[in-house]
Amino acid sequence: MSNYRVEDPTTGQILETFPTLTDQQAIQAVERAHAAYLTWRKTSLEDRAAIVRRIGQLFEERKQELAEIICTETGKSLPEAIEEAEFSAAIFTYYADIAPDQLKDEPIPSQTEGSEAYIQRRPLGALLGIMPWNFPYYQVARFAAPNLMLGNTIVLKHAEICARSAQAIEQLMLDAGLPAGTYLNVFASHQQIETIIEHPHIQGVSLTGSERAGSIIAGIAGRNLKKAVLELGGSDPYIVLDTDDVKAAAATAWGYRMYNAGQACNSNKRLIVMEDIYDEFVAELVALAQAMKPGKPTEADDTTYMALSSRSAAEGLKKQLDEAVAAGATLHAGGELLDDTSAYFSPAVLTDVPVGSEVYYQELFGPVATVYRVSSDEEALALANDSQYGLGGAVFSQDRERAERLARQLDVGMANVNTPAGEGAEIPFGGVKNSGYGRELGPYGMDEFVNKRLYFVQK
């Protein structure tokens, strides 16, 4: 039985199912992607750019239709879904524009008299992408756009609950003029994923997902000497050192925590607040949480919360919250399942999570604002860095020098001063600990799956 389906998280009803590939079809998909690569890599950069730019245009032109699909699949609000389609359009346009500069030969010093040396960036081949459900278009865009410009081809395995959007992306690619086989959507089983990675024509794999999935995929890739790029969990610290408007600071933190119903890897999951503003900060969060009401994707506003991606996700988050309270944490508001079938989970405010407890080190993937009280900059920094998840972090202060001093010491892949983690970040790069690369588009996106070779010329 196939797990690929459209399951409305507002009701729990399965609307449509999709057949999984046969083992033969999985192998054929890899062979088609490799055959397409042999031609695509020889296609001029200008011609590639024209097609990739057209992909961006179609994302913009079809944004309403595309948005409605993921609203049904994941419960995402309509405004956020449209915004995601627009952002995806911008990513494809961005890489079409910067590729000529990013892929040109890079001169390097030569120690041999009368010679010149260069670093060339060349494609690797067919790649496997394993993408998550929380941003069905954006996650694909930031993987596909730079690699298509490089000359790589893509076999894309999307999340099981994103079957319609996965098909819509593939059709959009074809409509934009991408040659057949250059981008292939596959409804593959977990066993078939291993078979695909093991295939000699697959040159690398990129996964965005859980630590458990990342560990499995990294193991398979490692055994087969395939390059792997992983972007895993994030429990980002969000440090508020001081502010002249506590309510506004709390509202800003709450707004970013609730984006996409709190289901973002680089969301501000740990709010670390100085003790002199802590009580007022928490009180404002509680007021904001208590004002929230459930709604449909088309009913989004600042006081309406959406369903999570699935009933199982909501139940899992509920279990984590109950474990936190059992360990000694205080639940001030929310944290309740709406009914017995939907994925609605009321936004919650949690404090006093015991440092060092099991739940303290877990990522809460949903609308839960977890707040910690600290009395010094040093305590804030120690708490922020006491995590296995190092995707991003942010520090807020009216004293920019003070904020920068802490931000430079955060053990994260992206550090932000006076702006939430991920907001305005334009350069993805290797993080630390259990993180992969950053989440935003940027000039190093073409260095993930590229063959950097030395080109040497004796004059």
Short mmCIF file of C-alpha atoms in Angstrom, two decimals:
data_model
loop_
_atom_site.label_atom_id
_atom_site.label_comp_id
_atom_site.label_asym_id
_atom_site.label_seq_id
_atom_site.Cartn_x
_atom_site.Cartn_y
_atom_site.Cartn_z
CA MET A 1 0.00 0.00 0.00
CA SER A 2 1.34 3.43 -0.95
CA ASN A 3 2.01 6.10 1.68
CA TYR A 4 1.81 8.88 -0.92
CA ARG A 5 -1.43 10.70 -0.32
CA VAL A 6 -3.25 13.98 0.13
CA GLU A 7 -4.49 14.07 3.71
CA ASP A 8 -6.37 17.21 4.73
CA PRO A 9 -4.90 18.14 8.14
CA THR A 10 -7.95 20.24 9.01
CA THR A 11 -10.13 17.12 9.00
CA GLY A 12 -7.80 14.12 8.92
CA GLN A 13 -9.55 12.92 5.75
CA ILE A 14 -7.48 11.22 3.02
CA LEU A 15 -8.52 12.83 -0.25
CA GLU A 16 -6.32 10.96 -2.73
CA THR A 17 -3.65 8.28 -2.85
CA PHE A 18 -0.83 7.70 -5.33
CA PRO A 19 0.96 4.48 -6.30
CA THR A 20 4.56 3.93 -5.30
CA LEU A 21 7.09 3.18 -8.04
CA THR A 22 7.93 -0.36 -8.92
CA ASP A 23 11.57 -1.29 -8.37
CA GLN A 24 12.09 -1.31 -12.14
CA GLN A 25 10.62 2.20 -12.46
CA ALA A 26 13.00 3.47 -9.76
CA ILE A 27 16.01 2.19 -11.70
CA GLN A 28 14.61 3.57 -14.94
CA ALA A 29 14.25 7.02 -13.37
CA VAL A 30 17.96 7.08 -12.52
CA GLU A 31 18.88 5.92 -16.01
CA ARG A 32 16.69 8.62 -17.57
CA ALA A 33 18.24 11.29 -15.35
CA HIS A 34 21.74 10.15 -16.34
CA ALA A 35 20.87 10.11 -20.04
CA ALA A 36 19.46 13.64 -19.71
CA TYR A 37 22.63 14.74 -17.90
CA LEU A 38 24.83 13.74 -20.82
CA THR A 39 23.00 16.32 -22.93
CA TRP A 40 22.13 18.93 -20.27
CA ARG A 41 25.75 19.36 -19.16
CA LYS A 42 26.63 20.36 -22.75
CA THR A 43 23.77 22.86 -22.99
CA SER A 44 25.11 26.39 -22.96
CA LEU A 45 24.86 28.37 -19.75
CA GLU A 46 22.75 30.95 -21.56
CA ASP A 47 20.23 28.32 -22.67
CA ARG A 48 20.11 26.78 -19.20
CA ALA A 49 19.53 30.22 -17.71
CA ALA A 50 16.66 30.92 -20.09
CA ILE A 51 14.85 27.77 -18.99
CA VAL A 52 15.58 28.25 -15.28
CA ARG A 53 14.38 31.84 -15.54
CA ARG A 54 11.19 30.59 -17.21
CA ILE A 55 10.67 28.17 -14.30
CA GLY A 56 10.73 31.18 -11.99
CA GLN A 57 8.22 32.99 -14.18
CA LEU A 58 5.84 30.03 -14.05
CA PHE A 59 6.07 29.86 -10.27
CA GLU A 60 4.97 33.48 -10.21
CA GLU A 61 2.24 33.03 -12.81
CA ARG A 62 0.82 29.92 -11.09
CA LYS A 63 1.30 31.01 -7.50
CA GLN A 64 -2.41 30.96 -6.63
CA GLU A 65 -2.90 27.46 -7.99
CA LEU A 66 0.32 26.20 -6.43
CA ALA A 67 -0.55 27.79 -3.10
CA GLU A 68 -3.97 26.17 -2.95
CA ILE A 69 -2.38 22.75 -3.46
CA ILE A 70 -0.10 23.00 -0.43
CA CYS A 71 -2.84 24.56 1.68
CA THR A 72 -4.78 21.34 1.19
CA GLU A 73 -1.75 19.09 1.66
CA THR A 74 -0.11 20.70 4.68
CA GLY A 75 -2.61 23.10 6.25
CA LYS A 76 -0.39 26.10 5.44
CA SER A 77 -2.19 29.44 5.40
CA LEU A 78 -3.01 30.80 1.95
CA PRO A 79 -0.96 34.03 2.35
CA GLU A 80 2.10 32.05 3.46
CA ALA A 81 1.61 29.55 0.63
CA ILE A 82 1.47 32.32 -1.97
CA GLU A 83 4.54 33.91 -0.41
CA GLU A 84 6.37 30.59 -0.68
CA ALA A 85 5.56 30.27 -4.38
CA GLU A 86 6.75 33.85 -4.92
CA PHE A 87 9.98 33.18 -3.04
CA SER A 88 10.56 30.06 -5.12
CA ALA A 89 10.13 32.16 -8.25
CA ALA A 90 12.74 34.59 -6.95
CA ILE A 91 15.20 31.76 -6.23
CA PHE A 92 15.08 30.40 -9.78
CA THR A 93 15.47 33.91 -11.20
CA TYR A 94 18.33 34.62 -8.81
CA TYR A 95 20.39 31.60 -9.84
CA ALA A 96 19.70 32.19 -13.52
CA ASP A 97 21.12 35.69 -13.06
CA ILE A 98 24.22 34.91 -10.98
CA ALA A 99 25.35 31.67 -12.62
CA PRO A 100 27.58 33.25 -15.30
CA ASP A 101 29.61 35.03 -12.65
CA GLN A 102 29.63 32.18 -10.14
CA LEU A 103 30.66 29.51 -12.65
CA LYS A 104 33.40 31.35 -14.49
CA ASP A 105 36.99 30.13 -14.15
CA GLU A 106 38.65 31.32 -10.95
CA PRO A 107 42.33 32.27 -11.42
CA ILE A 108 44.70 31.05 -8.72
CA PRO A 109 48.43 31.70 -8.32
CA SER A 110 50.73 29.35 -10.21
CA GLN A 111 54.21 28.55 -8.91
CA THR A 112 55.43 27.49 -12.34
CA GLU A 113 56.95 30.24 -14.45
CA GLY A 114 55.08 30.98 -17.65
CA SER A 115 51.93 29.16 -16.63
CA GLU A 116 48.39 29.92 -15.56
CA ALA A 117 46.11 27.97 -13.21
CA TYR A 118 42.37 28.09 -12.68
CA ILE A 119 39.66 26.43 -10.63
CA GLN A 120 36.80 25.28 -12.85
CA ARG A 121 33.34 24.41 -11.57
CA ARG A 122 31.74 21.58 -13.47
CA PRO A 123 28.61 19.49 -12.87
CA LEU A 124 28.70 16.10 -11.16
CA GLY A 125 25.76 14.29 -12.77
CA ALA A 126 22.40 13.00 -11.63
CA LEU A 127 21.49 13.87 -8.03
CA LEU A 128 18.84 12.62 -5.63
CA GLY A 129 16.90 15.20 -3.62
CA ILE A 130 14.82 14.15 -0.61
CA MET A 131 12.61 17.05 0.38
CA PRO A 132 10.34 17.75 3.38
CA TRP A 133 6.70 18.80 3.68
CA ASN A 134 7.02 22.07 5.61
CA PHE A 135 8.00 24.19 2.59
CA PRO A 136 7.10 22.02 -0.42
CA TYR A 137 8.15 24.52 -3.11
CA TYR A 138 10.90 26.50 -1.43
CA GLN A 139 12.88 23.44 -0.37
CA VAL A 140 12.83 22.10 -3.91
CA ALA A 141 13.70 25.49 -5.39
CA ARG A 142 16.82 26.06 -3.33
CA PHE A 143 18.09 22.59 -4.26
CA ALA A 144 17.00 22.46 -7.89
CA ALA A 145 17.79 25.98 -9.09
CA PRO A 146 21.58 26.04 -8.52
CA ASN A 147 22.03 22.45 -9.63
CA LEU A 148 20.10 22.89 -12.85
CA MET A 149 22.25 25.92 -13.61
CA LEU A 150 25.37 23.87 -12.91
CA GLY A 151 24.30 21.23 -15.43
CA ASN A 152 23.30 18.53 -12.95
CA THR A 153 20.03 16.62 -13.32
CA ILE A 154 17.64 15.77 -10.51
CA VAL A 155 15.65 12.83 -9.24
CA LEU A 156 13.30 14.29 -6.62
CA LYS A 157 11.68 12.28 -3.86
CA HIS A 158 9.22 14.53 -2.03
CA ALA A 159 7.43 13.99 1.27
CA GLU A 160 4.64 11.42 1.20
CA ILE A 161 1.99 14.04 2.01
CA CYS A 162 3.12 16.36 -0.80
CA ALA A 163 2.20 14.21 -3.79
CA ARG A 164 0.11 16.80 -5.65
CA SER A 165 2.64 19.58 -5.22
CA ALA A 166 5.44 17.22 -6.26
CA GLN A 167 3.60 16.47 -9.50
CA ALA A 168 2.83 20.17 -10.01
CA ILE A 169 6.53 21.04 -9.77
CA GLU A 170 7.52 18.41 -12.31
CA GLN A 171 4.85 19.59 -14.74
CA LEU A 172 5.94 23.20 -14.27
CA MET A 173 9.53 22.23 -15.10
CA LEU A 174 8.43 20.53 -18.31
CA ASP A 175 6.19 23.46 -19.25
CA ALA A 176 9.17 25.79 -18.81
CA GLY A 177 11.08 23.82 -21.44
CA LEU A 178 13.31 21.67 -19.27
CA PRO A 179 14.29 18.61 -21.32
CA ALA A 180 12.59 15.34 -20.38
CA GLY A 181 14.52 13.47 -17.70
CA THR A 182 16.34 16.54 -16.40
CA TYR A 183 13.98 16.78 -13.42
CA LEU A 184 12.07 13.66 -12.40
CA ASN A 185 9.57 13.30 -9.57
CA VAL A 186 9.55 9.81 -8.05
CA PHE A 187 7.13 8.33 -5.52
CA ALA A 188 9.80 6.03 -4.11
CA SER A 189 9.67 3.76 -1.08
CA HIS A 190 12.33 3.92 1.63
CA GLN A 191 13.97 0.77 0.28
CA GLN A 192 13.97 2.22 -3.24
CA ILE A 193 15.71 5.36 -1.94
CA GLU A 194 18.61 3.16 -0.85
CA THR A 195 18.63 1.48 -4.26
CA ILE A 196 18.69 4.85 -6.01
CA ILE A 197 21.59 6.15 -3.93
CA GLU A 198 23.53 2.95 -4.58
CA HIS A 199 23.07 3.26 -8.35
CA PRO A 200 26.38 4.19 -10.02
CA HIS A 201 24.74 6.99 -12.01
CA ILE A 202 23.68 8.90 -8.88
CA GLN A 203 26.51 11.22 -7.85
CA GLY A 204 25.10 12.78 -4.70
CA VAL A 205 22.12 13.14 -2.41
CA SER A 206 20.63 16.11 -0.58
CA LEU A 207 18.20 15.67 2.30
CA THR A 208 16.29 18.14 4.41
CA GLY A 209 14.60 16.39 7.29
CA SER A 210 15.00 14.81 10.70
CA GLU A 211 18.22 13.74 12.39
CA ARG A 212 17.08 10.11 12.17
CA ALA A 213 16.52 10.36 8.41
CA GLY A 214 19.77 12.26 7.98
CA SER A 215 21.73 9.59 9.82
CA ILE A 216 20.28 6.86 7.61
CA ILE A 217 20.88 8.71 4.35
CA ALA A 218 24.41 9.75 5.37
CA GLY A 219 25.19 6.12 6.16
CA ILE A 220 23.97 4.88 2.80
CA ALA A 221 25.80 7.67 0.96
CA GLY A 222 28.99 7.06 2.93
CA ARG A 223 29.02 3.34 2.19
CA ASN A 224 28.69 4.15 -1.50
CA LEU A 225 31.16 7.06 -1.50
CA LYS A 226 28.48 9.52 -2.61
CA LYS A 227 28.46 13.16 -1.59
CA ALA A 228 25.70 14.02 0.87
CA VAL A 229 24.39 17.43 1.92
CA LEU A 230 22.13 17.37 4.97
CA GLU A 231 20.01 20.11 6.51
CA LEU A 232 18.56 18.67 9.69
CA GLY A 233 16.85 20.03 12.78
CA GLY A 234 17.18 23.38 14.43
CA SER A 235 16.43 24.58 17.94
CA ASP A 236 17.50 28.14 17.36
CA PRO A 237 18.29 30.44 20.30
CA TYR A 238 16.64 33.87 20.21
CA ILE A 239 18.28 36.06 22.83
CA VAL A 240 16.62 39.28 24.01
CA LEU A 241 19.12 41.23 26.10
CA ASP A 242 17.18 44.46 26.45
CA THR A 243 14.45 46.51 24.79
CA ASP A 244 12.61 49.77 25.34
CA ASP A 245 9.31 48.12 24.32
CA VAL A 246 8.84 44.68 25.85
CA LYS A 247 5.40 44.08 24.36
CA ALA A 248 6.62 44.86 20.87
CA ALA A 249 9.67 42.64 21.32
CA ALA A 250 7.47 39.79 22.51
CA ALA A 251 5.07 40.30 19.61
CA THR A 252 7.95 40.13 17.13
CA ALA A 253 9.27 36.94 18.70
CA TRP A 254 5.78 35.43 18.73
CA GLY A 255 5.13 36.29 15.09
CA TYR A 256 8.28 34.54 13.92
CA ARG A 257 7.66 31.56 16.19
CA MET A 258 4.16 31.09 14.78
CA TYR A 259 5.19 31.35 11.12
CA ASN A 260 4.11 28.18 9.27
CA ALA A 261 2.52 27.03 12.55
CA GLY A 262 5.99 26.88 14.07
CA GLN A 263 7.11 24.23 11.59
CA ALA A 264 10.36 25.75 10.36
CA CYS A 265 13.86 24.43 10.99
CA ASN A 266 15.24 27.91 11.63
CA SER A 267 12.35 29.11 13.78
CA ASN A 268 13.16 30.79 17.10
CA LYS A 269 12.44 27.75 19.26
CA ARG A 270 14.28 28.84 22.42
CA LEU A 271 13.55 32.38 23.61
CA ILE A 272 16.25 33.43 26.08
CA VAL A 273 15.24 36.61 27.91
CA MET A 274 16.96 38.79 30.53
CA GLU A 275 15.34 38.62 33.95
CA ASP A 276 14.48 42.33 34.20
CA ILE A 277 12.08 42.06 31.22
CA TYR A 278 11.27 38.35 31.48
CA ASP A 279 7.97 38.49 33.39
CA GLU A 280 6.44 41.14 31.13
CA PHE A 281 7.75 39.33 28.04
CA VAL A 282 6.17 36.02 29.09
CA ALA A 283 2.89 37.72 30.06
CA GLU A 284 2.62 39.24 26.58
CA LEU A 285 3.30 35.87 24.93
CA VAL A 286 0.56 34.30 27.05
CA ALA A 287 -1.88 37.02 26.04
CA LEU A 288 -1.04 36.50 22.38
CA ALA A 289 -1.42 32.72 22.69
CA GLN A 290 -4.77 32.97 24.44
CA ALA A 291 -6.09 35.24 21.69
CA MET A 292 -5.42 32.63 18.98
CA LYS A 293 -8.28 30.65 17.43
CA PRO A 294 -8.26 27.79 14.90
CA GLY A 295 -9.00 28.56 11.27
CA LYS A 296 -8.84 27.30 7.70
CA PRO A 297 -5.98 28.28 5.36
CA THR A 298 -8.16 30.97 3.74
CA GLU A 299 -9.01 32.51 7.13
CA ALA A 300 -5.50 33.51 8.15
CA ASP A 301 -4.86 36.57 10.29
CA ASP A 302 -2.71 37.44 13.30
CA THR A 303 -5.07 35.72 15.73
CA THR A 304 -5.76 32.56 13.70
CA TYR A 305 -3.68 29.43 13.91
CA MET A 306 -3.49 26.74 11.25
CA ALA A 307 -3.46 22.97 11.61
CA LEU A 308 -0.12 21.22 11.75
CA SER A 309 0.94 19.09 8.79
CA SER A 310 -0.66 15.90 10.06
CA ARG A 311 -2.46 14.35 13.00
CA SER A 312 0.65 12.35 13.86
CA ALA A 313 2.70 15.56 14.01
CA ALA A 314 0.19 17.14 16.37
CA GLU A 315 0.06 14.06 18.59
CA GLY A 316 3.86 13.87 18.69
CA LEU A 317 4.13 17.49 19.76
CA LYS A 318 1.47 16.97 22.41
CA LYS A 319 3.47 14.05 23.79
CA GLN A 320 6.63 16.17 23.98
CA LEU A 321 4.78 18.96 25.77
CA ASP A 322 3.28 16.56 28.30
CA GLU A 323 6.75 15.13 28.95
CA ALA A 324 8.12 18.64 29.50
CA VAL A 325 5.42 19.40 32.07
CA ALA A 326 6.03 16.05 33.78
CA ALA A 327 9.72 16.97 34.00
CA GLY A 328 8.88 20.22 35.79
CA ALA A 329 8.15 22.76 33.05
CA THR A 330 5.24 25.21 33.33
CA LEU A 331 2.61 25.38 30.59
CA HIS A 332 1.05 28.85 30.67
CA ALA A 333 -1.30 28.59 27.70
CA GLY A 334 -2.32 26.34 24.82
CA GLY A 335 -0.85 22.97 24.05
CA GLU A 336 -4.16 21.22 23.39
CA LEU A 337 -5.43 19.10 20.52
CA LEU A 338 -8.63 20.59 19.13
CA ASP A 339 -10.44 17.29 18.52
CA ASP A 340 -9.88 13.60 17.82
CA THR A 341 -9.20 13.76 14.08
CA SER A 342 -7.68 17.04 12.90
CA ALA A 343 -4.10 18.33 13.30
CA TYR A 344 -5.00 21.53 15.13
CA PHE A 345 -2.75 22.18 18.13
CA SER A 346 -3.32 25.36 20.13
CA PRO A 347 -0.25 27.66 20.31
CA ALA A 348 1.55 27.24 23.62
CA VAL A 349 3.84 29.14 25.98
CA LEU A 350 6.23 26.97 28.00
CA THR A 351 8.69 28.02 30.70
CA ASP A 352 10.89 26.43 33.35
CA VAL A 353 12.00 23.49 31.19
CA PRO A 354 14.67 21.86 33.38
CA VAL A 355 18.08 22.44 31.84
CA GLY A 356 19.69 19.10 31.13
CA SER A 357 16.42 17.16 31.01
CA GLU A 358 15.65 14.91 28.04
CA VAL A 359 12.99 17.22 26.62
CA TYR A 360 15.32 20.22 27.03
CA TYR A 361 17.48 18.82 24.23
CA GLN A 362 14.59 18.04 21.88
CA GLU A 363 13.35 20.15 18.99
CA LEU A 364 9.71 21.20 19.42
CA PHE A 365 8.50 21.39 15.83
CA GLY A 366 5.29 23.36 16.11
CA PRO A 367 3.66 26.41 17.71
CA VAL A 368 5.35 26.29 21.12
CA ALA A 369 7.24 29.30 22.48
CA THR A 370 9.71 28.00 25.06
CA VAL A 371 11.14 30.78 27.24
CA TYR A 372 14.19 30.80 29.51
CA ARG A 373 15.14 33.39 32.15
CA VAL A 374 18.79 34.48 32.38
CA SER A 375 20.61 37.04 34.50
CA SER A 376 23.74 37.75 32.44
CA ASP A 377 25.13 37.77 28.94
CA GLU A 378 27.38 34.86 29.85
CA GLU A 379 24.45 32.78 31.08
CA ALA A 380 22.50 33.58 27.91
CA LEU A 381 25.40 32.48 25.72
CA ALA A 382 25.98 29.28 27.66
CA LEU A 383 22.30 28.37 27.40
CA ALA A 384 22.17 29.23 23.69
CA ASN A 385 25.14 27.00 22.89
CA ASP A 386 23.93 24.09 25.03
CA SER A 387 22.24 22.35 22.11
CA GLN A 388 23.00 19.74 19.47
CA TYR A 389 21.10 21.78 16.88
CA GLY A 390 23.18 24.57 15.38
CA LEU A 391 21.20 25.87 12.42
CA GLY A 392 20.73 29.53 13.35
CA GLY A 393 20.41 32.05 16.14
CA ALA A 394 19.67 35.69 16.86
CA VAL A 395 20.61 38.29 19.48
CA PHE A 396 18.62 41.46 20.19
CA SER A 397 19.81 44.55 22.04
CA GLN A 398 19.64 48.32 21.76
CA ASP A 399 23.41 48.16 22.23
CA ARG A 400 24.55 46.74 18.90
CA GLU A 401 28.12 46.16 20.07
CA ARG A 402 26.81 44.10 23.00
CA ALA A 403 24.59 42.04 20.72
CA GLU A 404 27.38 41.44 18.22
CA ARG A 405 29.73 40.30 20.95
CA LEU A 406 27.32 37.48 21.81
CA ALA A 407 26.27 36.71 18.23
CA ARG A 408 29.87 36.11 17.19
CA GLN A 409 30.14 33.43 19.86
CA LEU A 410 26.99 31.50 18.95
CA ASP A 411 27.69 27.95 17.79
CA VAL A 412 25.32 28.17 14.84
CA GLY A 413 25.45 28.13 11.07
CA MET A 414 23.75 31.53 10.78
CA ALA A 415 24.01 34.30 13.39
CA ASN A 416 21.83 37.40 13.24
CA VAL A 417 21.93 40.66 15.17
CA ASN A 418 18.65 42.49 15.76
CA THR A 419 16.86 40.39 13.16
CA PRO A 420 15.39 36.88 13.52
CA ALA A 421 17.56 33.99 12.38
CA GLY A 422 17.12 33.42 8.67
CA GLU A 423 15.63 36.84 8.03
CA GLY A 424 17.88 38.57 5.53
CA ALA A 425 20.48 35.80 5.58
CA GLU A 426 21.75 35.54 2.01
CA ILE A 427 24.73 33.21 2.21
CA PRO A 428 24.20 29.50 2.94
CA PHE A 429 27.26 27.87 4.43
CA GLY A 430 28.26 24.92 6.56
CA GLY A 431 26.96 25.20 10.10
CA VAL A 432 28.16 23.30 13.13
CA LYS A 433 27.06 20.35 15.20
CA ASN A 434 23.96 18.80 13.65
CA SER A 435 23.14 21.44 11.06
CA GLY A 436 23.72 21.51 7.35
CA TYR A 437 23.79 24.66 5.27
CA GLY A 438 21.74 27.79 5.72
CA ARG A 439 18.21 28.12 4.50
CA GLU A 440 18.34 31.20 2.28
CA LEU A 441 19.44 31.60 -1.32
CA GLY A 442 22.93 32.93 -1.79
CA PRO A 443 26.14 33.01 -3.82
CA TYR A 444 27.55 29.74 -2.48
CA GLY A 445 24.60 27.57 -3.45
CA MET A 446 26.55 26.26 -6.44
CA ASP A 447 29.36 24.83 -4.36
CA GLU A 448 27.40 21.92 -2.92
CA PHE A 449 27.33 19.46 -5.85
CA VAL A 450 30.10 20.66 -8.09
CA ASN A 451 33.30 19.15 -9.45
CA LYS A 452 36.01 21.69 -8.70
CA ARG A 453 38.94 20.83 -10.90
CA LEU A 454 42.31 22.40 -11.48
CA TYR A 455 42.85 23.67 -15.00
CA PHE A 456 46.54 24.26 -15.75
CA VAL A 457 47.94 25.97 -18.86
CA GLN A 458 51.61 26.20 -19.79
CA LYS A 459 52.05 29.22 -22.02
#
